[in-house]
Amino acid sequence: MRKQNSQSGSKRPATSYKDAGVDLKLYAKAMKRIPRLMHPTWSPRVLPNDGGFAGLFQLDAGSGWKKRNYRDPVLVSGTDGVGSKIQVAQMADRHDSIGIDLVAMCVNDVICCGAEPLFFLDYVAMSHDDPRRLEQIVAGIARGCREAGSALLGGETAIMPDTYRRGDYDLAGFQVGVVERRKLIDGSAVAPGDVAIGLASTGLHSNGFGLVRKIVFEMAGFAVSDVVAGLDAPVGDLLLTPTRIYATAVGELLKHRATRSAIHGIAHITGGGIQENLQRILPANVDVVLEGSSWKIPPVFPWLMKLGNVRPAEMYRVFNMGLGMILVVDAQRATHTGKILGDAGFGHWLVGEVVAGGGRVRIRSRKTRSVCVEPSTAGG
C-alpha cells in the first residue's frame, strides 16, 4: 500500500542538494583553487582547454619546445592509491604530503618500463566539501608531479556524504607515460652475471599500513603526536614521510646510451616486498641473490619489528626494508650507473647478483663488507 504523505495539503520547504550534504557554492569555491596548483606542472605539450571536459596533451610537441619525434611510441599507464596510509594522515590532520605518495605509487610503476612520465590524473572522494583540505591534497599531488616531470592534467572530486564518514576521504591516481618500443624495459634481457643495484627508500613509502596501524596504534597505543624514543621523531612524522619518486634517477640513466642499454630490468618495491616485486621481472631461467647486509635499513623498520614482534621473513614480505626500487644492470656498466645515480642525489647500493636458476629471489646475510654508495644529498 502506498504510503500517504503526512503533510499532504500543507506546503513543505524546498529540498536542495545542500540538504543532502553537498554544498555547490562551497564546491565551486574549492574548484577555483585548483588551476593555480596545476598550471606550474604544465609544459608546452599541454594544450589549454579551459571549460572543456577533458585534458589535452600533445605527444609530439610543436614549435617553441624541444621536438619529440617518436617512431614507434608505446603508451604506458598505471593506476594506484595510497591504501590506509590515508587514515594516518586523517589522524594527524596533515594532508599536504599524501598527494606526493599518490603520484609516487603511480609514476614509480610506469618508469619500470623505461617510460617518460607524461601526465597524471587524480580522483579525490570526500565525505563533505572542504576547500582547505582539498587544496592541501592537490598541492601535494602537484608537488609530486613537478618532481616526476609529469603534467597534472586534470582530475575529479566527488562529494559523497553517505559513502564516507565525516572527515574521511580517499584517493586514486592515474599516470600515463611513453616509451619507444625498441627501448622498452621488460626484464627479458636479465641474464646471469648481471648485478642488482638498490635505490634507497625514504622509509615505509605507502605499503603495509594495515600492519603498521595495528602495531603502532592498536597494540602499542601510540598517538600520532607521541615521540618515539631513540628515533627522536613523532609517530606522525615517521609514518607520513612521503614515498620517494625515482623518475629523475631513471630518467638520468635513460639519457645516456651506455646506461640505457645496460638496464635490463627495473622493479618498484611496493606491497609484497623485495622478493615478490623483483621476481615479477625475472626470466624463468635466472635467480637473483641479494646480500642482506649490503644496504642500510631505515630505523623505522627495526622499530616496528620489535614493537610488534614481527618475524624477519614477514617484514621482508610486507615492506621495502630500505630499497624502494631495484635496477638489474650489466655488471660492466654498474660503476658508471652508480656514478650517475650518485650525481643525481640518489642513495644506492650494489645489493646482489643474477645467477642461473628458476626465477626466484633469495636474500642472504654475510659478514663481509659490500660496496655501498650513499651520497649525503640522497633523499633516502
PDB file of C-alpha atoms in Angstrom, residues 42-228:
ATOM      1  CA  TRP A  42      52.408  22.043 -17.353  1.00  0.00           C
ATOM      2  CA  SER A  43      54.830  22.192 -20.260  1.00  0.00           C
ATOM      3  CA  PRO A  44      54.005  23.494 -23.766  1.00  0.00           C
ATOM      4  CA  ARG A  45      52.924  19.923 -24.574  1.00  0.00           C
ATOM      5  CA  VAL A  46      49.721  20.570 -22.598  1.00  0.00           C
ATOM      6  CA  LEU A  47      47.084  22.256 -24.724  1.00  0.00           C
ATOM      7  CA  PRO A  48      44.791  24.676 -22.863  1.00  0.00           C
ATOM      8  CA  ASN A  49      41.190  23.540 -22.810  1.00  0.00           C
ATOM      9  CA  ASP A  50      39.528  25.871 -20.325  1.00  0.00           C
ATOM     10  CA  GLY A  51      35.986  24.768 -19.668  1.00  0.00           C
ATOM     11  CA  GLY A  52      36.455  21.540 -21.595  1.00  0.00           C
ATOM     12  CA  PHE A  53      35.556  18.066 -20.427  1.00  0.00           C
ATOM     13  CA  ALA A  54      38.996  16.517 -20.934  1.00  0.00           C
ATOM     14  CA  GLY A  55      42.678  17.360 -20.707  1.00  0.00           C
ATOM     15  CA  LEU A  56      44.731  17.634 -23.882  1.00  0.00           C
ATOM     16  CA  PHE A  57      48.358  16.520 -24.240  1.00  0.00           C
ATOM     17  CA  GLN A  58      50.438  16.681 -27.407  1.00  0.00           C
ATOM     18  CA  LEU A  59      52.623  13.606 -27.832  1.00  0.00           C
ATOM     19  CA  ASP A  60      54.931  15.204 -30.426  1.00  0.00           C
ATOM     20  CA  ALA A  61      55.447  18.748 -29.161  1.00  0.00           C
ATOM     21  CA  GLY A  62      55.018  21.655 -31.568  1.00  0.00           C
ATOM     22  CA  SER A  63      57.133  24.719 -32.226  1.00  0.00           C
ATOM     23  CA  GLY A  64      58.670  26.545 -29.302  1.00  0.00           C
ATOM     24  CA  TRP A  65      59.554  23.324 -27.480  1.00  0.00           C
ATOM     25  CA  LYS A  66      62.103  20.587 -27.957  1.00  0.00           C
ATOM     26  CA  LYS A  67      60.603  18.473 -30.698  1.00  0.00           C
ATOM     27  CA  ARG A  68      59.909  14.840 -29.913  1.00  0.00           C
ATOM     28  CA  ASN A  69      59.697  12.668 -32.984  1.00  0.00           C
ATOM     29  CA  TYR A  70      58.500   9.255 -31.862  1.00  0.00           C
ATOM     30  CA  ARG A  71      58.983   6.439 -34.354  1.00  0.00           C
ATOM     31  CA  ASP A  72      57.094   3.644 -32.632  1.00  0.00           C
ATOM     32  CA  PRO A  73      55.681   5.027 -29.371  1.00  0.00           C
ATOM     33  CA  VAL A  74      54.100   2.788 -26.748  1.00  0.00           C
ATOM     34  CA  LEU A  75      51.825   4.394 -24.162  1.00  0.00           C
ATOM     35  CA  VAL A  76      52.388   3.088 -20.641  1.00  0.00           C
ATOM     36  CA  SER A  77      49.704   3.507 -17.984  1.00  0.00           C
ATOM     37  CA  GLY A  78      49.487   2.877 -14.268  1.00  0.00           C
ATOM     38  CA  THR A  79      46.960   3.431 -11.513  1.00  0.00           C
ATOM     39  CA  ASP A  80      47.201   3.163  -7.745  1.00  0.00           C
ATOM     40  CA  GLY A  81      46.160   4.661  -4.427  1.00  0.00           C
ATOM     41  CA  VAL A  82      47.858   5.123  -1.067  1.00  0.00           C
ATOM     42  CA  GLY A  83      45.988   2.478   0.938  1.00  0.00           C
ATOM     43  CA  SER A  84      45.300   3.006   4.609  1.00  0.00           C
ATOM     44  CA  LYS A  85      48.225   5.416   4.981  1.00  0.00           C
ATOM     45  CA  ILE A  86      45.461   7.912   4.314  1.00  0.00           C
ATOM     46  CA  GLN A  87      43.989   7.084   7.718  1.00  0.00           C
ATOM     47  CA  VAL A  88      47.212   8.178   9.402  1.00  0.00           C
ATOM     48  CA  ALA A  89      47.025  11.483   7.513  1.00  0.00           C
ATOM     49  CA  GLN A  90      43.475  11.922   8.795  1.00  0.00           C
ATOM     50  CA  MET A  91      44.510  11.093  12.352  1.00  0.00           C
ATOM     51  CA  ALA A  92      47.301  13.684  12.188  1.00  0.00           C
ATOM     52  CA  ASP A  93      45.163  16.155  10.198  1.00  0.00           C
ATOM     53  CA  ARG A  94      48.085  16.501   7.787  1.00  0.00           C
ATOM     54  CA  HIS A  95      47.158  16.344   4.126  1.00  0.00           C
ATOM     55  CA  ASP A  96      49.985  18.152   2.315  1.00  0.00           C
ATOM     56  CA  SER A  97      52.156  15.102   1.590  1.00  0.00           C
ATOM     57  CA  ILE A  98      49.701  12.279   0.910  1.00  0.00           C
ATOM     58  CA  GLY A  99      49.358  13.541  -2.671  1.00  0.00           C
ATOM     59  CA  ILE A 100      53.094  13.026  -3.177  1.00  0.00           C
ATOM     60  CA  ASP A 101      52.583   9.401  -2.177  1.00  0.00           C
ATOM     61  CA  LEU A 102      49.781   9.098  -4.720  1.00  0.00           C
ATOM     62  CA  VAL A 103      51.930  10.346  -7.585  1.00  0.00           C
ATOM     63  CA  ALA A 104      54.916   8.271  -6.480  1.00  0.00           C
ATOM     64  CA  MET A 105      52.994   4.999  -6.390  1.00  0.00           C
ATOM     65  CA  CYS A 106      51.839   5.509  -9.983  1.00  0.00           C
ATOM     66  CA  VAL A 107      54.940   7.104 -11.514  1.00  0.00           C
ATOM     67  CA  ASN A 108      57.338   4.576  -9.979  1.00  0.00           C
ATOM     68  CA  ASP A 109      55.379   1.777 -11.647  1.00  0.00           C
ATOM     69  CA  VAL A 110      55.353   3.436 -15.079  1.00  0.00           C
ATOM     70  CA  ILE A 111      59.085   4.197 -15.168  1.00  0.00           C
ATOM     71  CA  CYS A 112      59.845   0.497 -14.608  1.00  0.00           C
ATOM     72  CA  CYS A 113      59.153   0.095 -18.323  1.00  0.00           C
ATOM     73  CA  GLY A 114      61.616   2.843 -19.180  1.00  0.00           C
ATOM     74  CA  ALA A 115      58.786   5.247 -19.909  1.00  0.00           C
ATOM     75  CA  GLU A 116      58.870   9.029 -19.693  1.00  0.00           C
ATOM     76  CA  PRO A 117      56.040  10.265 -17.431  1.00  0.00           C
ATOM     77  CA  LEU A 118      53.669  12.429 -19.470  1.00  0.00           C
ATOM     78  CA  PHE A 119      50.587  13.330 -17.481  1.00  0.00           C
ATOM     79  CA  PHE A 120      48.755  12.470 -14.280  1.00  0.00           C
ATOM     80  CA  LEU A 121      45.064  12.424 -13.347  1.00  0.00           C
ATOM     81  CA  ASP A 122      43.659  12.228  -9.838  1.00  0.00           C
ATOM     82  CA  TYR A 123      40.398  11.178  -8.206  1.00  0.00           C
ATOM     83  CA  VAL A 124      39.516  12.570  -4.787  1.00  0.00           C
ATOM     84  CA  ALA A 125      36.435  11.281  -2.969  1.00  0.00           C
ATOM     85  CA  MET A 126      35.416  13.191   0.157  1.00  0.00           C
ATOM     86  CA  SER A 127      32.705  12.972   2.781  1.00  0.00           C
ATOM     87  CA  HIS A 128      31.919  16.681   2.556  1.00  0.00           C
ATOM     88  CA  ASP A 129      33.100  19.873   0.895  1.00  0.00           C
ATOM     89  CA  ASP A 130      36.332  21.088   2.478  1.00  0.00           C
ATOM     90  CA  PRO A 131      38.214  23.610   0.276  1.00  0.00           C
ATOM     91  CA  ARG A 132      41.187  23.868   2.652  1.00  0.00           C
ATOM     92  CA  ARG A 133      41.768  20.126   2.828  1.00  0.00           C
ATOM     93  CA  LEU A 134      41.253  19.633  -0.897  1.00  0.00           C
ATOM     94  CA  GLU A 135      43.778  22.365  -1.622  1.00  0.00           C
ATOM     95  CA  GLN A 136      46.326  20.688   0.636  1.00  0.00           C
ATOM     96  CA  ILE A 137      45.792  17.322  -1.039  1.00  0.00           C
ATOM     97  CA  VAL A 138      46.074  18.702  -4.574  1.00  0.00           C
ATOM     98  CA  ALA A 139      49.091  20.817  -3.606  1.00  0.00           C
ATOM     99  CA  GLY A 140      50.850  17.574  -2.659  1.00  0.00           C
ATOM    100  CA  ILE A 141      49.808  15.958  -5.931  1.00  0.00           C
ATOM    101  CA  ALA A 142      51.134  18.952  -7.876  1.00  0.00           C
ATOM    102  CA  ARG A 143      54.411  18.834  -5.963  1.00  0.00           C
ATOM    103  CA  GLY A 144      54.781  15.149  -6.781  1.00  0.00           C
ATOM    104  CA  CYS A 145      54.056  15.810 -10.449  1.00  0.00           C
ATOM    105  CA  ARG A 146      56.695  18.544 -10.600  1.00  0.00           C
ATOM    106  CA  GLU A 147      59.217  16.174  -9.030  1.00  0.00           C
ATOM    107  CA  ALA A 148      58.299  13.453 -11.531  1.00  0.00           C
ATOM    108  CA  GLY A 149      58.323  15.787 -14.536  1.00  0.00           C
ATOM    109  CA  SER A 150      54.683  14.921 -15.220  1.00  0.00           C
ATOM    110  CA  ALA A 151      51.855  17.316 -16.013  1.00  0.00           C
ATOM    111  CA  LEU A 152      48.883  17.329 -13.655  1.00  0.00           C
ATOM    112  CA  LEU A 153      46.364  17.324 -16.465  1.00  0.00           C
ATOM    113  CA  GLY A 154      43.082  17.049 -14.599  1.00  0.00           C
ATOM    114  CA  GLY A 155      41.056  15.186 -12.048  1.00  0.00           C
ATOM    115  CA  GLU A 156      37.738  14.576 -10.381  1.00  0.00           C
ATOM    116  CA  THR A 157      36.419  15.468  -6.945  1.00  0.00           C
ATOM    117  CA  ALA A 158      33.411  13.545  -5.655  1.00  0.00           C
ATOM    118  CA  ILE A 159      31.463  14.554  -2.553  1.00  0.00           C
ATOM    119  CA  MET A 160      29.717  11.503  -1.103  1.00  0.00           C
ATOM    120  CA  PRO A 161      28.401  12.106   2.439  1.00  0.00           C
ATOM    121  CA  ASP A 162      26.509   8.815   2.579  1.00  0.00           C
ATOM    122  CA  THR A 163      29.541   6.748   1.473  1.00  0.00           C
ATOM    123  CA  TYR A 164      32.259   8.160   3.713  1.00  0.00           C
ATOM    124  CA  ARG A 165      32.169   9.099   7.388  1.00  0.00           C
ATOM    125  CA  ARG A 166      32.584  12.804   8.028  1.00  0.00           C
ATOM    126  CA  GLY A 167      36.223  13.760   7.648  1.00  0.00           C
ATOM    127  CA  ASP A 168      37.127  10.683   5.593  1.00  0.00           C
ATOM    128  CA  TYR A 169      38.415  10.783   2.036  1.00  0.00           C
ATOM    129  CA  ASP A 170      40.115   8.501  -0.465  1.00  0.00           C
ATOM    130  CA  LEU A 171      42.470   8.997  -3.400  1.00  0.00           C
ATOM    131  CA  ALA A 172      43.269   7.299  -6.682  1.00  0.00           C
ATOM    132  CA  GLY A 173      45.827   8.287  -9.288  1.00  0.00           C
ATOM    133  CA  PHE A 174      46.364   7.562 -12.959  1.00  0.00           C
ATOM    134  CA  GLN A 175      49.707   8.055 -14.714  1.00  0.00           C
ATOM    135  CA  VAL A 176      50.397   7.875 -18.452  1.00  0.00           C
ATOM    136  CA  GLY A 177      53.889   7.678 -19.950  1.00  0.00           C
ATOM    137  CA  VAL A 178      55.502   6.876 -23.283  1.00  0.00           C
ATOM    138  CA  VAL A 179      58.470   4.825 -24.462  1.00  0.00           C
ATOM    139  CA  GLU A 180      59.811   3.838 -27.857  1.00  0.00           C
ATOM    140  CA  ARG A 181      59.038   0.163 -28.401  1.00  0.00           C
ATOM    141  CA  ARG A 182      62.702  -0.679 -29.054  1.00  0.00           C
ATOM    142  CA  LYS A 183      63.657   0.946 -25.729  1.00  0.00           C
ATOM    143  CA  LEU A 184      61.031  -0.852 -23.656  1.00  0.00           C
ATOM    144  CA  ILE A 185      62.444  -2.387 -20.453  1.00  0.00           C
ATOM    145  CA  ASP A 186      60.617  -5.585 -19.518  1.00  0.00           C
ATOM    146  CA  GLY A 187      63.187  -7.786 -17.769  1.00  0.00           C
ATOM    147  CA  SER A 188      63.610 -10.178 -20.675  1.00  0.00           C
ATOM    148  CA  ALA A 189      67.282  -9.180 -21.046  1.00  0.00           C
ATOM    149  CA  VAL A 190      68.161 -10.092 -17.445  1.00  0.00           C
ATOM    150  CA  ALA A 191      70.918 -12.749 -17.541  1.00  0.00           C
ATOM    151  CA  PRO A 192      73.443 -14.473 -15.253  1.00  0.00           C
ATOM    152  CA  GLY A 193      76.308 -12.104 -14.485  1.00  0.00           C
ATOM    153  CA  ASP A 194      74.104  -9.018 -14.165  1.00  0.00           C
ATOM    154  CA  VAL A 195      74.089  -7.172 -10.852  1.00  0.00           C
ATOM    155  CA  ALA A 196      71.320  -5.609  -8.758  1.00  0.00           C
ATOM    156  CA  ILE A 197      71.513  -2.001  -7.616  1.00  0.00           C
ATOM    157  CA  GLY A 198      69.102  -0.965  -4.891  1.00  0.00           C
ATOM    158  CA  LEU A 199      67.876   2.615  -4.569  1.00  0.00           C
ATOM    159  CA  ALA A 200      67.283   3.911  -1.057  1.00  0.00           C
ATOM    160  CA  SER A 201      63.712   4.346   0.134  1.00  0.00           C
ATOM    161  CA  THR A 202      62.578   7.098   2.467  1.00  0.00           C
ATOM    162  CA  GLY A 203      61.075   4.547   4.836  1.00  0.00           C
ATOM    163  CA  LEU A 204      57.695   2.851   4.696  1.00  0.00           C
ATOM    164  CA  HIS A 205      56.550   4.533   1.493  1.00  0.00           C
ATOM    165  CA  SER A 206      52.840   3.593   1.115  1.00  0.00           C
ATOM    166  CA  ASN A 207      52.663  -0.124   1.782  1.00  0.00           C
ATOM    167  CA  GLY A 208      51.824  -2.388   4.694  1.00  0.00           C
ATOM    168  CA  PHE A 209      49.901   0.237   6.635  1.00  0.00           C
ATOM    169  CA  GLY A 210      47.284  -2.259   7.767  1.00  0.00           C
ATOM    170  CA  LEU A 211      50.044  -3.973   9.739  1.00  0.00           C
ATOM    171  CA  VAL A 212      51.665  -0.665  10.702  1.00  0.00           C
ATOM    172  CA  ARG A 213      48.462   0.751  12.169  1.00  0.00           C
ATOM    173  CA  LYS A 214      47.737  -2.475  14.047  1.00  0.00           C
ATOM    174  CA  ILE A 215      51.185  -2.460  15.667  1.00  0.00           C
ATOM    175  CA  VAL A 216      51.532   1.248  16.385  1.00  0.00           C
ATOM    176  CA  PHE A 217      48.028   2.325  17.345  1.00  0.00           C
ATOM    177  CA  GLU A 218      46.166  -0.841  18.338  1.00  0.00           C
ATOM    178  CA  MET A 219      48.881  -2.915  20.025  1.00  0.00           C
ATOM    179  CA  ALA A 220      51.252  -0.232  21.317  1.00  0.00           C
ATOM    180  CA  GLY A 221      48.673   2.509  21.866  1.00  0.00           C
ATOM    181  CA  PHE A 222      50.711   5.333  20.344  1.00  0.00           C
ATOM    182  CA  ALA A 223      49.201   8.648  19.280  1.00  0.00           C
ATOM    183  CA  VAL A 224      50.463  10.401  16.148  1.00  0.00           C
ATOM    184  CA  SER A 225      51.975  13.161  18.303  1.00  0.00           C
ATOM    185  CA  ASP A 226      53.969  10.805  20.550  1.00  0.00           C
ATOM    186  CA  VAL A 227      57.748  10.998  20.121  1.00  0.00           C
ATOM    187  CA  VAL A 228      59.436   7.645  19.578  1.00  0.00           C
TER     188      VAL A 228
END
